Coordinates of C-alpha atoms and ligand atoms in Angstrom, one line a residue:
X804 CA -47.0 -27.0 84.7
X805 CA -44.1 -24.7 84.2
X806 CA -43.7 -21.0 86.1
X807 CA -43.5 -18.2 83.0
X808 CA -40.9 -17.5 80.9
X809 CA -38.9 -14.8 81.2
X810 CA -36.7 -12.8 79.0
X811 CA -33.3 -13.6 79.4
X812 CA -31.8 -11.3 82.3
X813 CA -27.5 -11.3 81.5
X814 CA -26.6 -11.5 85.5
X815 CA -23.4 -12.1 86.4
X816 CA -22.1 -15.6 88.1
X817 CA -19.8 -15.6 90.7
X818 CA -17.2 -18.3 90.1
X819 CA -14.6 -17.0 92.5
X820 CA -14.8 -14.5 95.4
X821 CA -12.6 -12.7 94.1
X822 CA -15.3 -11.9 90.9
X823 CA -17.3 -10.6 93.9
X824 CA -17.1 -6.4 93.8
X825 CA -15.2 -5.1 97.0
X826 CA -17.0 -1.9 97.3
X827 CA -20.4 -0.1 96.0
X828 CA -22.6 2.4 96.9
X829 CA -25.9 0.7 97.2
X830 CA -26.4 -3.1 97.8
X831 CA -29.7 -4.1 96.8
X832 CA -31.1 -7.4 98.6
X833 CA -33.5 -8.9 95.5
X834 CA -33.9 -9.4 92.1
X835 CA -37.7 -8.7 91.9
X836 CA -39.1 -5.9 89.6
X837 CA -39.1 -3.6 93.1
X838 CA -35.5 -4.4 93.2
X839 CA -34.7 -3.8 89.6
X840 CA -36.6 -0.4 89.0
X841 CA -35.0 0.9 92.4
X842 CA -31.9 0.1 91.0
X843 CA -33.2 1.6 87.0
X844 CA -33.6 4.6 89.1
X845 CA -30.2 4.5 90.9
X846 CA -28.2 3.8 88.1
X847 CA -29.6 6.4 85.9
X848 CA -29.1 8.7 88.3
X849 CA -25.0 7.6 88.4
X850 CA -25.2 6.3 91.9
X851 CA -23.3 2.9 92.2
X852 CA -25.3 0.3 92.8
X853 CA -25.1 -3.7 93.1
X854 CA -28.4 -6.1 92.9
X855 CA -28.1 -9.7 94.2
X856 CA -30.3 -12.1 93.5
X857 CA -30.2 -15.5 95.7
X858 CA -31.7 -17.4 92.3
X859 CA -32.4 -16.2 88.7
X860 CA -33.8 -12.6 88.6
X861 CA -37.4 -12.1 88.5
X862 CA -37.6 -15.8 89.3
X863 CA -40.6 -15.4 91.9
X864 CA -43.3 -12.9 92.4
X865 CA -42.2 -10.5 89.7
X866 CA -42.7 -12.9 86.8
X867 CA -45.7 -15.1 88.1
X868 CA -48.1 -12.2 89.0
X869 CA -51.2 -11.3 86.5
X870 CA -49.8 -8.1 85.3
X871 CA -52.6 -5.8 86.8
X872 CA -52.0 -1.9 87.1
X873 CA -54.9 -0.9 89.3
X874 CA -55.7 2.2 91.7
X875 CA -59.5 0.2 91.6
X876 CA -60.0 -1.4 95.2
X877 CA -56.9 0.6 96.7
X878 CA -56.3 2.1 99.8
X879 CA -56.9 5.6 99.7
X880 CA -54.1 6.5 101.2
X881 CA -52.0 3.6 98.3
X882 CA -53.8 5.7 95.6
X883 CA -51.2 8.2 95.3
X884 CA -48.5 6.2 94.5
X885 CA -50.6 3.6 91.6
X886 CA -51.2 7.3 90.0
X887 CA -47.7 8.2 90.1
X888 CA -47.2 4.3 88.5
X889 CA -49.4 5.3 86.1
X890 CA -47.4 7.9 84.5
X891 CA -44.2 6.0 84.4
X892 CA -45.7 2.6 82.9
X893 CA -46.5 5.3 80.2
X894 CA -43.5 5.9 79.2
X895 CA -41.3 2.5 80.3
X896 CA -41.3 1.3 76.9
X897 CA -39.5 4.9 75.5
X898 CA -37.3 4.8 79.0
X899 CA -36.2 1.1 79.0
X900 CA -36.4 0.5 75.3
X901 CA -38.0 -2.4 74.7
X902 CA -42.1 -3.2 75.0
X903 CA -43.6 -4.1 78.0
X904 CA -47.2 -4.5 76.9
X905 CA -48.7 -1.8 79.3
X906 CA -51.9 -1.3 78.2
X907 CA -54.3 1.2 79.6
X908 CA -57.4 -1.1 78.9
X909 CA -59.7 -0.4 81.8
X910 CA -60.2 -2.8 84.8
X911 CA -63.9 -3.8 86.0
X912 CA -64.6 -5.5 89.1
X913 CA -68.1 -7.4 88.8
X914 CA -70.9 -7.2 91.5
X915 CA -73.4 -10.0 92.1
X916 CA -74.9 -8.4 96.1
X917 CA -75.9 -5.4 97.1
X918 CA -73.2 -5.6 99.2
X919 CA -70.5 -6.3 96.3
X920 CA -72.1 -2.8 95.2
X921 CA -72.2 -1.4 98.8
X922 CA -68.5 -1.8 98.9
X923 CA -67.7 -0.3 95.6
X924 CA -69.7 2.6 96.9
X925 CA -68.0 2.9 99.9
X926 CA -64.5 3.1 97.8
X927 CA -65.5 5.4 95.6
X928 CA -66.9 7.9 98.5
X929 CA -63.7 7.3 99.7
X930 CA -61.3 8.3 96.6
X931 CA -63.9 10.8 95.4
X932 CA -61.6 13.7 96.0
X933 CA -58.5 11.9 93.7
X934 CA -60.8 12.3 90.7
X935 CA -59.9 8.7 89.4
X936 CA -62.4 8.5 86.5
X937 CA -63.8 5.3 88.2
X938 CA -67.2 4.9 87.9
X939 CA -70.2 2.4 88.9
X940 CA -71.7 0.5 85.7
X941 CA -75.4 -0.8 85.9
X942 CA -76.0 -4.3 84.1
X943 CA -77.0 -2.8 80.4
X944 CA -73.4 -0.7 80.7
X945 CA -71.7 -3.8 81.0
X946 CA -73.3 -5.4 78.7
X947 CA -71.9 -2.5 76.3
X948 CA -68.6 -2.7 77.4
X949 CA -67.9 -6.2 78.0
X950 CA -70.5 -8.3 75.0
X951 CA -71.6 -11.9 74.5
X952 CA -72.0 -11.9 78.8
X953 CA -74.4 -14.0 80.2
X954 CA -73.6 -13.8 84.0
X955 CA -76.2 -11.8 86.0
X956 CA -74.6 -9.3 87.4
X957 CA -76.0 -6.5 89.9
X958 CA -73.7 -3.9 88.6
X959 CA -69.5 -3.1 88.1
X960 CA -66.6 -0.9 89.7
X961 CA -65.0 0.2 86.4
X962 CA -61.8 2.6 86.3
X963 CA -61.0 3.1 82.5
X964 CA -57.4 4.1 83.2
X965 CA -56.3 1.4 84.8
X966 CA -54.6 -1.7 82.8
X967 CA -51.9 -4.3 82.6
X968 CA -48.4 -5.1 81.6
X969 CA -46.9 -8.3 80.7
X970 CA -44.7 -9.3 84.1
X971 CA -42.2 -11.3 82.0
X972 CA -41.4 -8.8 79.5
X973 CA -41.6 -5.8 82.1
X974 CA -39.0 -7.1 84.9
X975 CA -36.5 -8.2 82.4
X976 CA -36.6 -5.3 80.3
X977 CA -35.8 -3.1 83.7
X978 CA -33.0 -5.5 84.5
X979 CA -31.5 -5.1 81.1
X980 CA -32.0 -1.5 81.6
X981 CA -30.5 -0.9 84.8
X982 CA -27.5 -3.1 83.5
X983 CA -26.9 -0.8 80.4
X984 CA -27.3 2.4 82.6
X985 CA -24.3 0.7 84.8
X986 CA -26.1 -1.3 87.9
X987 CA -24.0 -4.7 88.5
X988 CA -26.5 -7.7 88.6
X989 CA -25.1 -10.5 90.0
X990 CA -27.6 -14.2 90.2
X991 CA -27.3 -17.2 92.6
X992 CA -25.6 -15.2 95.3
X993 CA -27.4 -15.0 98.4
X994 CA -27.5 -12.5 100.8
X995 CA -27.1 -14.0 104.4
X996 CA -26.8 -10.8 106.7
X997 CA -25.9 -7.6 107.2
X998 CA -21.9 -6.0 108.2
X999 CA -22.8 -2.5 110.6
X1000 CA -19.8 -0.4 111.8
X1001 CA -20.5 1.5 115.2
X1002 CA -24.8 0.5 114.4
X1003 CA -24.5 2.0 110.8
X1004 CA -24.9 -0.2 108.2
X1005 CA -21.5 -1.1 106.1
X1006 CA -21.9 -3.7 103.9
X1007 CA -23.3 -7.5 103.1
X1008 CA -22.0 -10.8 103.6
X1009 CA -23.3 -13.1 100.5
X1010 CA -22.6 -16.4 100.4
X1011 CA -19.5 -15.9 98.2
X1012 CA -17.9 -12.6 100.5
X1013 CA -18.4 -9.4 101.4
X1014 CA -19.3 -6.6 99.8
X1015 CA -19.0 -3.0 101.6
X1016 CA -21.7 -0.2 100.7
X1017 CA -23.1 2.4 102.3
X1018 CA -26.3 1.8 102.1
X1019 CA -28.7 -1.4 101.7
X1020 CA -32.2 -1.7 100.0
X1021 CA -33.8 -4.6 101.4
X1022 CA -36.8 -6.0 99.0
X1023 CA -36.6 -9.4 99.7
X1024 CA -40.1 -10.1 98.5
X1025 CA -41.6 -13.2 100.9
X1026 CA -38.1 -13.5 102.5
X1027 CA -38.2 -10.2 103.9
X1028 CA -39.4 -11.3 107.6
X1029 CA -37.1 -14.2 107.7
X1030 CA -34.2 -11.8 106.5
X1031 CA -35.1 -9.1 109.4
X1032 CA -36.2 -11.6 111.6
X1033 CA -32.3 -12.7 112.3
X1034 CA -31.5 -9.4 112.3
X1035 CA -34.4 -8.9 116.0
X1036 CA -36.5 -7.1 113.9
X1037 CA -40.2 -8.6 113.6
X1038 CA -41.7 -7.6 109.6
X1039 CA -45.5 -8.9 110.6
X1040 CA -45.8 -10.5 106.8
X1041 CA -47.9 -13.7 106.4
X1042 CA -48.0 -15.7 103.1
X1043 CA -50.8 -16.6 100.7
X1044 CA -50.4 -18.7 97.5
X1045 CA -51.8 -18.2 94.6
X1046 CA -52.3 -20.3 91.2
X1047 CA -52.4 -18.6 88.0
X1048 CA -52.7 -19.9 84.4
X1049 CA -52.9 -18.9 80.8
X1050 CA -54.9 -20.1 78.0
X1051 CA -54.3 -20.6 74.4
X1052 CA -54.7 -17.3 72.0
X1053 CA -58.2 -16.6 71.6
X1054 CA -58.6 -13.8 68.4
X1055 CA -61.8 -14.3 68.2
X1056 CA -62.6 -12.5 71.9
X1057 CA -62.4 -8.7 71.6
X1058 CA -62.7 -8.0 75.8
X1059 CA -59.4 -6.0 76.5
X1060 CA -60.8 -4.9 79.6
X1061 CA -59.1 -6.6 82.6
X1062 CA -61.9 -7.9 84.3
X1063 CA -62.2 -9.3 88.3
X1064 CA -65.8 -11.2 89.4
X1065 CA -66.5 -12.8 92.2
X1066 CA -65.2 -16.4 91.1
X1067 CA -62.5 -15.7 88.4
X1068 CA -60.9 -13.2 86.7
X1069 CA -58.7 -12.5 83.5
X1070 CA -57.0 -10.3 81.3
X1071 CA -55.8 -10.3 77.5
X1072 CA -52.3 -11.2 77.4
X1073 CA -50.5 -9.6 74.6
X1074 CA -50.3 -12.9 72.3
X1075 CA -54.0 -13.2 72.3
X1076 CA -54.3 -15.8 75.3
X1077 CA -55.5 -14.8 78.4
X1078 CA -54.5 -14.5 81.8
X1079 CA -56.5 -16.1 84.7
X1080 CA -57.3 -17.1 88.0
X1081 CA -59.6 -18.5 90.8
X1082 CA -60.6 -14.8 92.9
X1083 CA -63.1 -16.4 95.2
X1084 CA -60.4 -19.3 96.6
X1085 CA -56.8 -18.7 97.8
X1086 CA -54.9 -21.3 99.5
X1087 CA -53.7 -20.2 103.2
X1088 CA -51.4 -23.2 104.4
X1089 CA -50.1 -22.9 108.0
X1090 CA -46.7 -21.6 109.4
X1091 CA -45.1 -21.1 112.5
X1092 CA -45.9 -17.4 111.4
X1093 CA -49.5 -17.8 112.1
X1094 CA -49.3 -18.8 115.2
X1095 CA -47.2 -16.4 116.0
X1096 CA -48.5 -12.9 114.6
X1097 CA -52.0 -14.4 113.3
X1098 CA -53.2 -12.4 115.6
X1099 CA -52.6 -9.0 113.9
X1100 CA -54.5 -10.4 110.6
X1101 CA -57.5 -11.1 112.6
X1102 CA -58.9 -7.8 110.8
X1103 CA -58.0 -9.1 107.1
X1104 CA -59.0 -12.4 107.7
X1105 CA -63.0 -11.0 108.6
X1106 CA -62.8 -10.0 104.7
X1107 CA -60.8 -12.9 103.4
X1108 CA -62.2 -15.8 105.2
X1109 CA -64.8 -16.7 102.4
X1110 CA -62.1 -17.3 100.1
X1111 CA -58.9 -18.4 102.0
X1112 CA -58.6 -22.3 102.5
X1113 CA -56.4 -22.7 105.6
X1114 CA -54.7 -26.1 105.7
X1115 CA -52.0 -27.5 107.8
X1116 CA -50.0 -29.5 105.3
X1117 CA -46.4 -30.7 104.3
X1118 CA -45.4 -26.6 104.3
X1119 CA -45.5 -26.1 107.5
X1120 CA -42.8 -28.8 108.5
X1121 CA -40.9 -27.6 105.0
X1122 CA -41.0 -24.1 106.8
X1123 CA -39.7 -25.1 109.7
X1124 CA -37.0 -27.1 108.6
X1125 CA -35.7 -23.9 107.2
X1126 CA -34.9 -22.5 110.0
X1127 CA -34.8 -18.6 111.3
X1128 CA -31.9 -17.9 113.0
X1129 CA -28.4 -18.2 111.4
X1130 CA -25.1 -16.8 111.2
X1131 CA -23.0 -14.8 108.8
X1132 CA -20.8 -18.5 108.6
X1133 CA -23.7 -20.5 108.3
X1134 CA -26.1 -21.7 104.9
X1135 CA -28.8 -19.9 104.6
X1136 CA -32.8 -20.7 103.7
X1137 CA -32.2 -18.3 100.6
X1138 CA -29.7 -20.8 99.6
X1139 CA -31.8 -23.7 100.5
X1140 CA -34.7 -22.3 98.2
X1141 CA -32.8 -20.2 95.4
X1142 CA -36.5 -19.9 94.0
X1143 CA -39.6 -20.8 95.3
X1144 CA -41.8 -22.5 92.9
X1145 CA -45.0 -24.2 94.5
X1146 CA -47.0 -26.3 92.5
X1147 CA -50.5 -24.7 91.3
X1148 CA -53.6 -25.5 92.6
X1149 CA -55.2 -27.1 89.5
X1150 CA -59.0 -27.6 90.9
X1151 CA -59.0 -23.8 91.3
X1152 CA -57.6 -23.2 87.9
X1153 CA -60.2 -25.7 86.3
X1154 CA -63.1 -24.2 88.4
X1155 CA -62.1 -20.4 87.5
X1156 CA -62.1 -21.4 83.6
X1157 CA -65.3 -23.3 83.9
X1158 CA -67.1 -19.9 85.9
X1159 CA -66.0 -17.9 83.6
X1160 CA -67.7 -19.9 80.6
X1161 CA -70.6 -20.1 82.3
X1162 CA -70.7 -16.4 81.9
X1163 CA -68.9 -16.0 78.6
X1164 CA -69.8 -19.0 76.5
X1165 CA -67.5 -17.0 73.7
X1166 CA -65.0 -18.6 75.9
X1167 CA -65.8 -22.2 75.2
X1168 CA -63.0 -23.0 73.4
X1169 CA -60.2 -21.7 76.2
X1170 CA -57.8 -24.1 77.4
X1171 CA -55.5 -24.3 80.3
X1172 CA -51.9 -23.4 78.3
X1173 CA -49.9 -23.3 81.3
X1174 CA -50.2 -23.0 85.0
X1175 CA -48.0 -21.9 87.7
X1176 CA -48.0 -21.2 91.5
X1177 CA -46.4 -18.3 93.1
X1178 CA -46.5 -16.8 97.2
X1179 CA -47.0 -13.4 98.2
X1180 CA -46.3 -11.6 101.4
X1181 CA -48.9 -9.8 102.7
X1182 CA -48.9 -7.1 106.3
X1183 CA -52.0 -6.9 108.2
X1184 CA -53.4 -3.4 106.4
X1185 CA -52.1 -5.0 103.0
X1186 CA -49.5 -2.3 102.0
X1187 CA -45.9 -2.4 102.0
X1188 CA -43.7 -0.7 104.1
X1189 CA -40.7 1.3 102.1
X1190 CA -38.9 3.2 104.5
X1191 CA -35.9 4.0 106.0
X1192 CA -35.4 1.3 109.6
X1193 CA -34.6 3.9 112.0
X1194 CA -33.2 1.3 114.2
X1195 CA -30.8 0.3 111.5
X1196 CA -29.0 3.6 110.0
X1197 CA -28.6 2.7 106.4
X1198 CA -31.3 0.4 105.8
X1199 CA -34.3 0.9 103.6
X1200 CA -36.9 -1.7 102.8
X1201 CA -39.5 -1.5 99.9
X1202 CA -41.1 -5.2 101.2
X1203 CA -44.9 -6.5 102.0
X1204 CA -46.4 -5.8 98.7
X1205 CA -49.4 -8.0 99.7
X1206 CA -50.3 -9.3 96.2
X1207 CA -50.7 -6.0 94.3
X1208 CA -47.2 -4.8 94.0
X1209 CA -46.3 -4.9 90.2
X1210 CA -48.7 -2.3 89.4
X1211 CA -46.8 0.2 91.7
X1212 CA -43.6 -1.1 91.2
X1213 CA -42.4 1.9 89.1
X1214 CA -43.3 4.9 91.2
X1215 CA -42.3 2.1 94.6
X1216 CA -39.0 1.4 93.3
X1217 CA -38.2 5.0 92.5
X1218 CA -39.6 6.0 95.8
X1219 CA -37.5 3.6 97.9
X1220 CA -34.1 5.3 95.9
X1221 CA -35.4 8.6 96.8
X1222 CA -35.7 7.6 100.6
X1223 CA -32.3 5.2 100.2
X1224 CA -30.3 8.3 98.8
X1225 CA -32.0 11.1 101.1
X1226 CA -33.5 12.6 98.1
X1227 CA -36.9 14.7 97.7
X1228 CA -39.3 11.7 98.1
X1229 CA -41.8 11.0 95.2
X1230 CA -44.6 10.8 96.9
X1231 CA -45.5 11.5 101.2
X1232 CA -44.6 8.4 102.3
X1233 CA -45.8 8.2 105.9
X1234 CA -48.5 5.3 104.7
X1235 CA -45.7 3.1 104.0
X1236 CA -43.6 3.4 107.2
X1237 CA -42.6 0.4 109.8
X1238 CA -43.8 2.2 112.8
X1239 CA -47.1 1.4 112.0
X1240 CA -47.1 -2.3 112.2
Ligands
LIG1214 C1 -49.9 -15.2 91.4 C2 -49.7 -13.8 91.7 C3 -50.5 -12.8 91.1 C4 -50.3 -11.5 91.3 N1 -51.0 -10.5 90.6 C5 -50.6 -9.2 90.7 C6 -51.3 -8.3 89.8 O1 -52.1 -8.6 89.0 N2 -50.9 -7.0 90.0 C7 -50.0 -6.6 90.9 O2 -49.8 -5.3 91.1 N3 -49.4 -7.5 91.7 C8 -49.6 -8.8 91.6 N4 -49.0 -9.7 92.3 C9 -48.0 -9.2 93.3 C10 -46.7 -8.8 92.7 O3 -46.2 -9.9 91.8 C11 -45.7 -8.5 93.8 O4 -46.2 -7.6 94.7 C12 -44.4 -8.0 93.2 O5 -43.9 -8.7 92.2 C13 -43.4 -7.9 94.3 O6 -42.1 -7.7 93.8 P1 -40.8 -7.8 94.7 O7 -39.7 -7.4 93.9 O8 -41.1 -7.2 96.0 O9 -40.7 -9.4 95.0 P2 -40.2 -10.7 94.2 O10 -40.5 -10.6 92.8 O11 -40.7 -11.8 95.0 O12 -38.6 -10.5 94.3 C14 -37.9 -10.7 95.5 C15 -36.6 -11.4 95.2 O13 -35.7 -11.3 96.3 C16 -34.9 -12.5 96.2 N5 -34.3 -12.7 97.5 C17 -35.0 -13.0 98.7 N6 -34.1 -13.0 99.7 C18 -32.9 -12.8 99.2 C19 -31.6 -12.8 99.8 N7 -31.4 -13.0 101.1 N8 -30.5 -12.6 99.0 C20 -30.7 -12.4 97.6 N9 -31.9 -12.4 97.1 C21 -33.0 -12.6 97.8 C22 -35.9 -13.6 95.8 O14 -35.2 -14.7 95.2 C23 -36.8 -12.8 94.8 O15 -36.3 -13.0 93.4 C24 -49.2 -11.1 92.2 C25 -48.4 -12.0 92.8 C26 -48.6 -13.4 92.5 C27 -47.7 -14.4 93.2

């Protein structure tokens, strides 16, 4: 039971404030792969820039996720940027140089209702005009696509250009990037607030100093509404974790199509193995957070409540021991919890592997390699918010990724410069602003 490996990322330690830079353009608060390919853009485009990371980089979201690259199941209005994501996770290999096993292998989401179907409908009347290439399958398609299946299914969402990367590979390879191109990368340094001169942002105070900039990205991942929270601003953000595991290489299985059913799903990962985990059962424990803002996740929870187990257990008291208000003097809760690692949930991870025999007996000899846990933040219409804080001149967030956020991270990251910088934005991004949250 041990989170991923990653690809060694050659950070910086601080060992004496005075190793700490004085000065930089652009702080950026996290070492995640939004982070990292904000600051790939930066630095390629010669604007200073410093990341810090209060554990090891790509210690938490970025390294545990599934590696999915999906516009499948989007928002319409998140479509534009996966497309955008698209074209750069075609040529990250080339730009980062090293491989980062994207693989434009197709992803098919499995019906077993008429409503399953209904809803597939219902997205694809809704993207029709972004001509995606997704397509319904009937039964006898998926049977062509995806052989040796004995599951009964009604039908399949299937969008042939989306795909995967490999997470580990992917965020290292940026960091290492962005380090050649010139970004400094500093680990185990926690940021703890923000310094503002006359309201405008002017630097951070980490644990080991200050550091002045002119500008801050915040992407915090699932510390993001504790970080603003002390600052008076509220970042509606509730989390849900999620236990993921990989199995032993399997040559003899030719399905490179990322597939999601109702009660597991999996992908190839590039050593043969494959990724997996439990769709139809998430665990939900309390926070103070829920009762809080639970409210504005009544919507989500209509959909989710099938498959979200809400417990009150030890993390709520863990939680709140943390603590949400502190001071620039003070020790922080991203020192107490340089990386958050929660165990797995096992019995989900058995139960996935033992659905998905039982409709792909070729699976029968797939065993449980490893297994991990990991958290992710999720906002009440379940996109992020990267904008500029109006409230807070200086301040740009790319946070909230709600569980699908590696997939976009290219075209996010290089969006969140552009607004950061003041440059010609990627992409429109009013469906990503704070206002409407
Ligand atoms: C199990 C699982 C499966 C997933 N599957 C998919 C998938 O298939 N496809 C997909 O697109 N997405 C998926 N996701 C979501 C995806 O991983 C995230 O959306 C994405 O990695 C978010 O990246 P990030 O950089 O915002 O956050 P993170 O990777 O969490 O990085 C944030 C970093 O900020 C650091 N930090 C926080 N506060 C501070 C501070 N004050 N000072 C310094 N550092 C700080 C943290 O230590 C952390 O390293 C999944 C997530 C999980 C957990």
């Amino acid at each position: 039971m041990t989170a991923p490996k990653t690809k060694p990322v050659e950070a910086i330690q601080i060992k004496d404030a005075a190793d700490l830079p004085k000065k930089t353009t652009v702080v950026i608060i996290g070492g995640g792969i939004v982070g990292l390919t904000a600051a790939l853009t930066l630095a390629e485009r010669d604007v200073p820039v410093v990341v810090l990371e209060k554990g090891r980089f790509v210690g938490e979201q970025s390294s545990r996720n599934l590696g999915w690259i999906r516009k499948t199941n989007r928002a319409p209005d998140d479509v534009p940027l996966a497309v955008e994501s698209d074209k750069l996770w075609a040529k990250m290999n080339e730009r980062v140089g090293s491989e980062v096993g994207y693989r434009q292998a197709g992803i098919m989401f499995l019906g077993k209702t008429d409503n399953d179907i209904a809803a597939y409908k219902g997205w694809l009347d809704a993207v029709e005009s972004l001509e995606l290439g997704s397509k319904l399958l009937t039964p006898a398609q998926i049977d062509e696509l995806l052989p040796n299946g004995v599951g009964e299914w009604k039908g399949a969402l299937y969008t042939p250009s989306d795909g995967y990367a490999e997470p580990q590979l992917a965020a290292s390879a940026i960091a290492n990037a962005a380090q050649k191109k010139g970004a400094i990368l500093i680990e185990n340094c926690a940021v703890r607030t923000l310094s503002t001169t006359a309201g405008r942002v002017s630097g951070v105070v980490t644990e080991h100093g200050e550091i002045q900039c002119d500008n801050v990205l915040l992407a915090a991942g699932a510390w993001s509404r504790r970080f603003l929270g002390n600052m008076g601003i509220s970042f509606p953000t509730l989390p849900l974790y999620l236990s993921v595991f990989k199995t032993n290489p399997l040559p003899q299985i030719s399905i490179n199509t990322a597939v999601g059913a109702p009660n597991f799903s999996f992908r190839k990962h590039i050593d043969g193995g494959f990724i997996m985990m439990q769709r139809g059962a998430l665990d939900a424990p309390l926070t103070i957070d829920h009762l809080k803002i639970g409210t504005q996740f009544l919507g989500a929870l209509k959909h989710g409540k099938d498959v979200m187990h809400i417990r009150l257990n030890s993390v709520f008291l863990e939680d709140w021991k943390l603590g949400r208000r502190w001071t620039k003097e003070q020790i922080t809760p991203f020192e107490k919890v340089r990386t958050l690692d929660p165990s797995p949930n096992q019995s989900f991870n058995q139960d996935a592997l033992n659905n998905l025999k039982a409709a792909w007996p070729e699976f029968k000899d797939a065993e449980i390699e490893n297994e991990w846990g990991g958290v992710i933040d999720v906002t009440p219409d379940s996109n992020p918010v990267i904008a500029n804080i109006t409230k807070v001149p200086g301040l740009t967030v790319a946070i909230g990724f709600s569980g699908h956020g590696f997939g976009t991270s290219p075209a996010a990251g290089q969006l969140a410069a552009d607004l950061v910088m003041g440059t010609t934005p990627l992409i429109d991004p009013t469906p990503y602003c704070f206002e409407r949250l």
